[in-house]
PDB file of C-alpha atoms in Angstrom:
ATOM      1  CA  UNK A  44     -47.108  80.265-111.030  1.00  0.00           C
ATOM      2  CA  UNK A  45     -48.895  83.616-109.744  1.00  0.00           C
ATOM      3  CA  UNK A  46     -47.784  85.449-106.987  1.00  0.00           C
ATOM      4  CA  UNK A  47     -51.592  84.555-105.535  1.00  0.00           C
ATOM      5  CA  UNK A  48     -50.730  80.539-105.447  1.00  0.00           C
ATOM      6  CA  UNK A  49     -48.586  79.874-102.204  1.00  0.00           C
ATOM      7  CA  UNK A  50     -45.274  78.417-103.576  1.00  0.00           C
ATOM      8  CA  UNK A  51     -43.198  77.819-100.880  1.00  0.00           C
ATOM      9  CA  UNK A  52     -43.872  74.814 -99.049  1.00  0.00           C
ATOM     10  CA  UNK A  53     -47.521  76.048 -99.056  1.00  0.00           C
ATOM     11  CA  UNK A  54     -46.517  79.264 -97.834  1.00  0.00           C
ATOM     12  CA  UNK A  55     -46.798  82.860 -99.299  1.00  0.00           C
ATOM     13  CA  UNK A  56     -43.649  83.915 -99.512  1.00  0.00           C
ATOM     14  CA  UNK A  57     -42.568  87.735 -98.316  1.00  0.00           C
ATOM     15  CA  UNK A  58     -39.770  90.066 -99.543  1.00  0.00           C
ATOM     16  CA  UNK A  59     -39.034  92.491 -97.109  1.00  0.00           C
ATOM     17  CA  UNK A  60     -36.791  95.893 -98.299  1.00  0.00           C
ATOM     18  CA  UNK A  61     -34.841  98.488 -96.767  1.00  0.00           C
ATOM     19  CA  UNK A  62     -32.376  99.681 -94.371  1.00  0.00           C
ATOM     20  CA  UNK A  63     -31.750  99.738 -90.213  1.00  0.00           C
ATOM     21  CA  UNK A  64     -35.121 100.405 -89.720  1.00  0.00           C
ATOM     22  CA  UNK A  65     -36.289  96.613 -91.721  1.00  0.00           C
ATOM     23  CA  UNK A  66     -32.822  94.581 -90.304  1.00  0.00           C
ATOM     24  CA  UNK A  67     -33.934  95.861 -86.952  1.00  0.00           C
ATOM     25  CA  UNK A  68     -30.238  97.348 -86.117  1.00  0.00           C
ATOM     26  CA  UNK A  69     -30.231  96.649 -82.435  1.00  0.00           C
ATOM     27  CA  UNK A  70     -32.955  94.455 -81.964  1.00  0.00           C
ATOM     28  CA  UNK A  71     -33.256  90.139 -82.160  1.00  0.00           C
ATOM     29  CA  UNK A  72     -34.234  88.903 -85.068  1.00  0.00           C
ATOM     30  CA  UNK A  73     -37.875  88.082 -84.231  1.00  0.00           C
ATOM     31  CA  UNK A  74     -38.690  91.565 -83.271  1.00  0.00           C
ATOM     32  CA  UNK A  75     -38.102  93.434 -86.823  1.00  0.00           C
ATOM     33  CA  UNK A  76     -41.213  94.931 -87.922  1.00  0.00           C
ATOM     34  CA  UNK A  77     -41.874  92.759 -90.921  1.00  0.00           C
ATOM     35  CA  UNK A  78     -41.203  89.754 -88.618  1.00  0.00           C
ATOM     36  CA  UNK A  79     -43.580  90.530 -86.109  1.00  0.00           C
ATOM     37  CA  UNK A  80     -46.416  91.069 -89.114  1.00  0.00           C
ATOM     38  CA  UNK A  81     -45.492  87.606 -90.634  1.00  0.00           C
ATOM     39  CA  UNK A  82     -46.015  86.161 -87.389  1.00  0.00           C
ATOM     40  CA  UNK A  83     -49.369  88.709 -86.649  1.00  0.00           C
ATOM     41  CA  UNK A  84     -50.628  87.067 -89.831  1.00  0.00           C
ATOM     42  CA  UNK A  85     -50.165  83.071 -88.630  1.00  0.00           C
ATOM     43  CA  UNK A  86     -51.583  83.901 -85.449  1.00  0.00           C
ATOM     44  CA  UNK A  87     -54.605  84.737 -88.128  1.00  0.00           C
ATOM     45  CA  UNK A  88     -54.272  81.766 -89.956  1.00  0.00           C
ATOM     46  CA  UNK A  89     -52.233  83.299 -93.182  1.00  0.00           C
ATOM     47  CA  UNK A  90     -50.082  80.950 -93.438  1.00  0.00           C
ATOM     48  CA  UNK A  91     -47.079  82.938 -94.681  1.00  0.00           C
ATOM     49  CA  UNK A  92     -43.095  81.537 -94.230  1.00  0.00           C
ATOM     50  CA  UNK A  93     -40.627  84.242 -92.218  1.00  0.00           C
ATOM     51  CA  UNK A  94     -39.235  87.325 -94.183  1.00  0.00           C
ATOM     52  CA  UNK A  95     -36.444  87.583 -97.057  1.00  0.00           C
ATOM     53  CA  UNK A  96     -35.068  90.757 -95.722  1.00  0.00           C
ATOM     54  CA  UNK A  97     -32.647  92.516 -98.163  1.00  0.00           C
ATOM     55  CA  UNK A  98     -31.468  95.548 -95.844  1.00  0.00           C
ATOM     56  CA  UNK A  99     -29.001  97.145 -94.115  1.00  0.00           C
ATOM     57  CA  UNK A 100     -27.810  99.807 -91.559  1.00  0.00           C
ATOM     58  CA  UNK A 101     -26.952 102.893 -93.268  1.00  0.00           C
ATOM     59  CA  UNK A 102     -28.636 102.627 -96.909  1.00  0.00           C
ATOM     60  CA  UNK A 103     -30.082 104.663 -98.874  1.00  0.00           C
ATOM     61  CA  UNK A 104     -32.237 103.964-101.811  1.00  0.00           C
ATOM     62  CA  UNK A 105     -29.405 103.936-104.775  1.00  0.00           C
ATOM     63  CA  UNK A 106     -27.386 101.083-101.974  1.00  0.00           C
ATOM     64  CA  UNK A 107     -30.573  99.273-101.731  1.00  0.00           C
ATOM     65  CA  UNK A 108     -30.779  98.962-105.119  1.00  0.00           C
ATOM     66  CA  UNK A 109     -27.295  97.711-105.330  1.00  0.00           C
ATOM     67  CA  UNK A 110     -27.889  95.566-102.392  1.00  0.00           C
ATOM     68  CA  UNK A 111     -30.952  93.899-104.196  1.00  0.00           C
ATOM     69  CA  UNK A 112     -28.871  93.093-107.583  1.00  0.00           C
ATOM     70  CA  UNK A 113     -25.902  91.303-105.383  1.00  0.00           C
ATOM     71  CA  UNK A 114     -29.001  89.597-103.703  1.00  0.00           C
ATOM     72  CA  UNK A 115     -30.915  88.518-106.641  1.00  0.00           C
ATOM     73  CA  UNK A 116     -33.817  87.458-105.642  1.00  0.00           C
ATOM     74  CA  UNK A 117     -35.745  84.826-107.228  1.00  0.00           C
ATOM     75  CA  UNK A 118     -39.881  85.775-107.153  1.00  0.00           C
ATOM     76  CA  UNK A 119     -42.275  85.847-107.866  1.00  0.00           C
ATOM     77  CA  UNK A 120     -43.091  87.174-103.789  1.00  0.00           C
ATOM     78  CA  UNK A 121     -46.937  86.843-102.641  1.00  0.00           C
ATOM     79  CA  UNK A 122     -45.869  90.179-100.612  1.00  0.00           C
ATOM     80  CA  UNK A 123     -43.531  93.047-100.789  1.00  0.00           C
ATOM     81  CA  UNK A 124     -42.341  95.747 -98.710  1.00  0.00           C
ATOM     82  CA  UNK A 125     -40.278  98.730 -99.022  1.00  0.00           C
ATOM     83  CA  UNK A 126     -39.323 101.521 -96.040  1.00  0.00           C
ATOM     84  CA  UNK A 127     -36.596 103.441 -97.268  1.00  0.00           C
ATOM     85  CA  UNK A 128     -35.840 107.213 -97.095  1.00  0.00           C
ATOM     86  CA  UNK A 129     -33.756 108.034 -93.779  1.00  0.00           C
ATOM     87  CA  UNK A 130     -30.098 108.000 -95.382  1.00  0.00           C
ATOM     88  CA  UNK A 131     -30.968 110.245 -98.383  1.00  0.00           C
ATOM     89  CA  UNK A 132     -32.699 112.384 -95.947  1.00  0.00           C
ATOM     90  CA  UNK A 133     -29.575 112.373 -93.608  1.00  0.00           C
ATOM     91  CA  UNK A 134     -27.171 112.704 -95.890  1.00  0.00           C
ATOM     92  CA  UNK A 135     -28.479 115.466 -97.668  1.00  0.00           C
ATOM     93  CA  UNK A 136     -29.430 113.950-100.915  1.00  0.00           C
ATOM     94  CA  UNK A 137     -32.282 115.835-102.903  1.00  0.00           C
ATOM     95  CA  UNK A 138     -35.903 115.244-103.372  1.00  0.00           C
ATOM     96  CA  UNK A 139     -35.693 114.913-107.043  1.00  0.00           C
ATOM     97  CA  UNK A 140     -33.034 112.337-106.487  1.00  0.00           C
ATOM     98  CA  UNK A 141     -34.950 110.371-104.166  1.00  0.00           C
ATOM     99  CA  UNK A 142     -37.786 110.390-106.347  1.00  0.00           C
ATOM    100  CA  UNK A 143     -36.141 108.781-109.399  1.00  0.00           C
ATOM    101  CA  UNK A 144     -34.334 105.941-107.274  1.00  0.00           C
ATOM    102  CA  UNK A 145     -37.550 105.410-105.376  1.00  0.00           C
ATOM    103  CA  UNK A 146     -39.512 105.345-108.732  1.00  0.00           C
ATOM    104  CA  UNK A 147     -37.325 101.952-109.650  1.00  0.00           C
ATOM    105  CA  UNK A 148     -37.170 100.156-106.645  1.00  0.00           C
ATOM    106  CA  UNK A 149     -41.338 100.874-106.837  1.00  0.00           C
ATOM    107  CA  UNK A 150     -40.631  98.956-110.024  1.00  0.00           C
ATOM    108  CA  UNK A 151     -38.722  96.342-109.072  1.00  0.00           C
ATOM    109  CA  UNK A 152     -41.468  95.333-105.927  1.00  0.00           C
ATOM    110  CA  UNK A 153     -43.631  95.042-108.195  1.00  0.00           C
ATOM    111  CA  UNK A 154     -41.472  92.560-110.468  1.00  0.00           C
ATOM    112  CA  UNK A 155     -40.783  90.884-107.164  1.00  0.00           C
ATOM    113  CA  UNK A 156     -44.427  90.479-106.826  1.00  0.00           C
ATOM    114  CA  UNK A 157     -44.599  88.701-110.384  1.00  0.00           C
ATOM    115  CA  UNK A 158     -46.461  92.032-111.777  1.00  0.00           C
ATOM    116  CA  UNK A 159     -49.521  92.238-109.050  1.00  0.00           C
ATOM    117  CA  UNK A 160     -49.160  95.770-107.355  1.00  0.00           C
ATOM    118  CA  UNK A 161     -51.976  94.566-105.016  1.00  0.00           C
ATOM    119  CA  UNK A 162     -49.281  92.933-103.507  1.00  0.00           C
ATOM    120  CA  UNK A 163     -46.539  95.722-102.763  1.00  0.00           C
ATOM    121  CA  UNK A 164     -46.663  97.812 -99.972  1.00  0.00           C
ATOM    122  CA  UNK A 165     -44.573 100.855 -98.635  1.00  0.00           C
ATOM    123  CA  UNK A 166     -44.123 102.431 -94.937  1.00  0.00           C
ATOM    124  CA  UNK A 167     -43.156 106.191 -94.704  1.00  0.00           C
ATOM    125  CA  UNK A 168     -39.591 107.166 -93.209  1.00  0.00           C
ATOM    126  CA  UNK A 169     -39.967 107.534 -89.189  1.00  0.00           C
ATOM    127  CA  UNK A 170     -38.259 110.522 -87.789  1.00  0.00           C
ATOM    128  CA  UNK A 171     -35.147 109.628 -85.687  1.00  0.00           C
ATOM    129  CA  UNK A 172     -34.976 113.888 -84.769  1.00  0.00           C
ATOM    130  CA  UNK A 173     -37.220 112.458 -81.923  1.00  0.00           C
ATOM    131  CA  UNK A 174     -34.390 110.377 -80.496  1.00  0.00           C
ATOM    132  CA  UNK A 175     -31.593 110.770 -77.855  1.00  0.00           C
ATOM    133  CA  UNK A 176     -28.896 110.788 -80.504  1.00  0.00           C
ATOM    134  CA  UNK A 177     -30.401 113.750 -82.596  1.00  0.00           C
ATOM    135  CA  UNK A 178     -30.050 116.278 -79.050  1.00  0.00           C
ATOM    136  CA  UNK A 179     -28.342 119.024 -80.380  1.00  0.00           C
ATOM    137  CA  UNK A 180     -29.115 119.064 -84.079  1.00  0.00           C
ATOM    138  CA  UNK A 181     -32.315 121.161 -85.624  1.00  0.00           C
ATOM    139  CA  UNK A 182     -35.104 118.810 -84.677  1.00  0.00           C
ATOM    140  CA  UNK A 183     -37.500 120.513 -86.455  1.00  0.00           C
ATOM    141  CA  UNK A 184     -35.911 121.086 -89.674  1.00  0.00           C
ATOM    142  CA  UNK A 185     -35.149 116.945 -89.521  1.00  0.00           C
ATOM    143  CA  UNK A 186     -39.080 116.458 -88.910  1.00  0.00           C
ATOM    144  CA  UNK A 187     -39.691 118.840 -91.873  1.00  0.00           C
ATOM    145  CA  UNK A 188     -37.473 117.070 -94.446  1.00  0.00           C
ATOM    146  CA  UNK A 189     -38.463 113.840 -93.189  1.00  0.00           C
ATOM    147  CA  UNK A 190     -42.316 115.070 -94.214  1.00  0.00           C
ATOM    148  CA  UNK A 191     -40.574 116.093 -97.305  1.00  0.00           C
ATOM    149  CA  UNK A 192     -38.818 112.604 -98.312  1.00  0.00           C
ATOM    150  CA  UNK A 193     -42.360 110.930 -96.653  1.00  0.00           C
ATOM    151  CA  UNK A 194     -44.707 113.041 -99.146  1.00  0.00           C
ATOM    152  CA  UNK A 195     -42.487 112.392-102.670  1.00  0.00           C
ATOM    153  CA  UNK A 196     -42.756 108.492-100.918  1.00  0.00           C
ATOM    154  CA  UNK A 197     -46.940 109.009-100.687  1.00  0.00           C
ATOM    155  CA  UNK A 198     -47.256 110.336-104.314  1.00  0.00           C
ATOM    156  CA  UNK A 199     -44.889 107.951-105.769  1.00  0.00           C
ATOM    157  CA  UNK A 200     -46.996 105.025-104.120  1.00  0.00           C
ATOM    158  CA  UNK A 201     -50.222 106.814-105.343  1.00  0.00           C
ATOM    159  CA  UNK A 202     -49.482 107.397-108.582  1.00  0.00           C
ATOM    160  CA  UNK A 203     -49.016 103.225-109.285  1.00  0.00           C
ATOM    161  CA  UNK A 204     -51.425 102.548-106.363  1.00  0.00           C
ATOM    162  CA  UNK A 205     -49.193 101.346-104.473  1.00  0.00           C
ATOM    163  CA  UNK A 206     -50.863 100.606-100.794  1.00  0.00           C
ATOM    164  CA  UNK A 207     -48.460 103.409 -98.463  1.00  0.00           C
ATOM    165  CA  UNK A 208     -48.489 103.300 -95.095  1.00  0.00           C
ATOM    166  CA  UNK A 209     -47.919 105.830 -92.726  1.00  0.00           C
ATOM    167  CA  UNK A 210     -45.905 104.841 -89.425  1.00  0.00           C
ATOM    168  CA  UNK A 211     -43.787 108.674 -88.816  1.00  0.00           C
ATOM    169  CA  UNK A 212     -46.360 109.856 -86.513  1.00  0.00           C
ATOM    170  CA  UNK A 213     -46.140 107.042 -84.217  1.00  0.00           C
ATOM    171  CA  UNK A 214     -42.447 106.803 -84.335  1.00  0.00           C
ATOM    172  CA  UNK A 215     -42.839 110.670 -83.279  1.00  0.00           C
ATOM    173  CA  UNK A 216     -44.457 109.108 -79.846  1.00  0.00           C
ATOM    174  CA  UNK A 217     -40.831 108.236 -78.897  1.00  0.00           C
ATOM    175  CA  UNK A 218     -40.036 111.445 -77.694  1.00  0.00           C
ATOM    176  CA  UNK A 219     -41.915 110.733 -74.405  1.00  0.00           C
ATOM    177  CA  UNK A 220     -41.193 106.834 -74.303  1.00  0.00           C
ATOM    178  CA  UNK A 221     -37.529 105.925 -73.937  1.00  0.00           C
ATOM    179  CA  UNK A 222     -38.989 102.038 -74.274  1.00  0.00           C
ATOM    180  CA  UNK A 223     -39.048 102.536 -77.453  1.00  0.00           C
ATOM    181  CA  UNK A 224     -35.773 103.561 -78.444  1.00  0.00           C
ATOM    182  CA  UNK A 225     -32.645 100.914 -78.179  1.00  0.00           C
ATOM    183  CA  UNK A 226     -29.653 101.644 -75.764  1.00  0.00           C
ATOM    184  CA  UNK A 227     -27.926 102.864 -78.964  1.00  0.00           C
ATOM    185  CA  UNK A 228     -29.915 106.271 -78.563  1.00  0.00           C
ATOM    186  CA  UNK A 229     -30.918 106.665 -82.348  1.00  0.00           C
ATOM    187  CA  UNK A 230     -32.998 102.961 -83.651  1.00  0.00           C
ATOM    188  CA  UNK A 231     -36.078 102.073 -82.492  1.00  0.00           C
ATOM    189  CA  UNK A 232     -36.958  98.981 -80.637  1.00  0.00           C
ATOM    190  CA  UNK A 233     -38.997  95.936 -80.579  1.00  0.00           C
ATOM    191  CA  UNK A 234     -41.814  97.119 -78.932  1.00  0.00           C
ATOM    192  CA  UNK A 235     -41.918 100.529 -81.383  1.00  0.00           C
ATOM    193  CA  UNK A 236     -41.683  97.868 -84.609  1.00  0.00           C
ATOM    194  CA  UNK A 237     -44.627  95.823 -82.981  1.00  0.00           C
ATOM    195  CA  UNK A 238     -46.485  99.169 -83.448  1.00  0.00           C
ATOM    196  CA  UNK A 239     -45.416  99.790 -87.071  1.00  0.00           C
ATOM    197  CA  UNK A 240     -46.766  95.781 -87.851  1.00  0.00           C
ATOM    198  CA  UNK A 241     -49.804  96.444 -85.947  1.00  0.00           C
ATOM    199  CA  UNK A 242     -50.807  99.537 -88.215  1.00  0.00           C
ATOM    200  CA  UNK A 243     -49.611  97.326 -91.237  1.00  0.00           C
ATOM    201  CA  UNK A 244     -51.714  94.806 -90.732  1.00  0.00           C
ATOM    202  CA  UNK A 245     -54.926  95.576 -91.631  1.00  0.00           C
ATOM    203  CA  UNK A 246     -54.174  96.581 -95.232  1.00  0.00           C
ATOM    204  CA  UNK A 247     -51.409  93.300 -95.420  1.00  0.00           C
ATOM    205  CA  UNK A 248     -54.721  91.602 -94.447  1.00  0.00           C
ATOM    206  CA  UNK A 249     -56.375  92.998 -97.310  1.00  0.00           C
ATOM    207  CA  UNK A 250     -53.629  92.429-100.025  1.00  0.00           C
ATOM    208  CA  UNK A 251     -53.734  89.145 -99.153  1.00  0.00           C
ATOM    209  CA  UNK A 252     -56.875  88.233 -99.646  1.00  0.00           C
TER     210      UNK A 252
END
């Protein structure tokens, strides 16, 4: 079987990766980012099953990685995503750290994807300085080091060619939009995620094809 063949009751099947931002922390179910694209693509006629989302609040990429060998997925996935960055940048964790774990889990997509890189894809970290909870606390030097994490992210993805997808800016149009921010003050909401599968979609469309 070949991650282009549909093997799942006829449907592609879609591995989703990461951490508050990918389980939606706050938000239902069907309004996670990678939810909302599954369902962007049936309303297209893809006919692709709902998300295996390995993710959780608070990760960073060395938990993900721990998180996706107590998982154990079985692939091979017709499509894989990865958004992770925001706890290494939080925590304080270095560049050159984040670049080596990042560098595996790259790896690992692409096993998920039985191989085909045309099939992995990667969002950039959004920048949570812009919300409520992050009053008080150096916004800009937050942005910065987000920019930071997002750029080793961008070559990373480049360098296997890796589809990377950048979603920071608009999560940077929260500052003037308390809609999209949940009543937690620090995750975004629904209606910010539909915006992050919106700007996805075109180049899922194209890895699909």
């Amino acid at each position: 079987m070949t991650p282009e063949t549909p093997i799942n009751q006829g449907e592609y099947r879609y591995l989703s990766l990461g951490d508050s931002y990918t389980i939606g922390e706050r938000v239902a179910e069907n309004e996670r980012w990678s939810v909302q694209l599954s369902e962007m693509l049936r309303q297209e006629g893809v006919k692709i099953g709902t998300p295996e989302i390995i993710a959780r609040t608070g990760w960073t990429t060395a938990e993900l990685a721990e998180g996706i060998k107590n998982k154990n997925p079985k692939g091979p996935y017709n499509l894989v995503s990865l958004l992770i960055g925001v706890n290494n940048q939080y925590r304080g964790q270095s560049l050159e750290r984040y670049r080596t774990e990042l560098q595996d889990l790259l790896q690992q997509a692409i096993g998920f994807a039985g191989g085909n890189i045309q099939r992995v894809f990667m969002l950039s970290t959004p920048d949570w300085g812009v919300t409520p909870f992050a009053r008080g606390s150096d916004t800009k030097k937050i942005a910065s080091e987000i920019d930071a994490f997002n750029e080793v992210a961008q070559q990373e993805c480049e360098k296997l060619g890796i589809a990377f997808i950048d979603i920071t800016a608009l999560s940077r149009t929260a500052q003037n939009d308390a809609s999209m921010i949940t009543y937690d003050q620090l995750h975004f909401s629904g209606k910010m995620y539909r915006q992050w599968a919106e700007k996805a979609l075109p180049t899922v469309r194209r890895l699909l094809k």
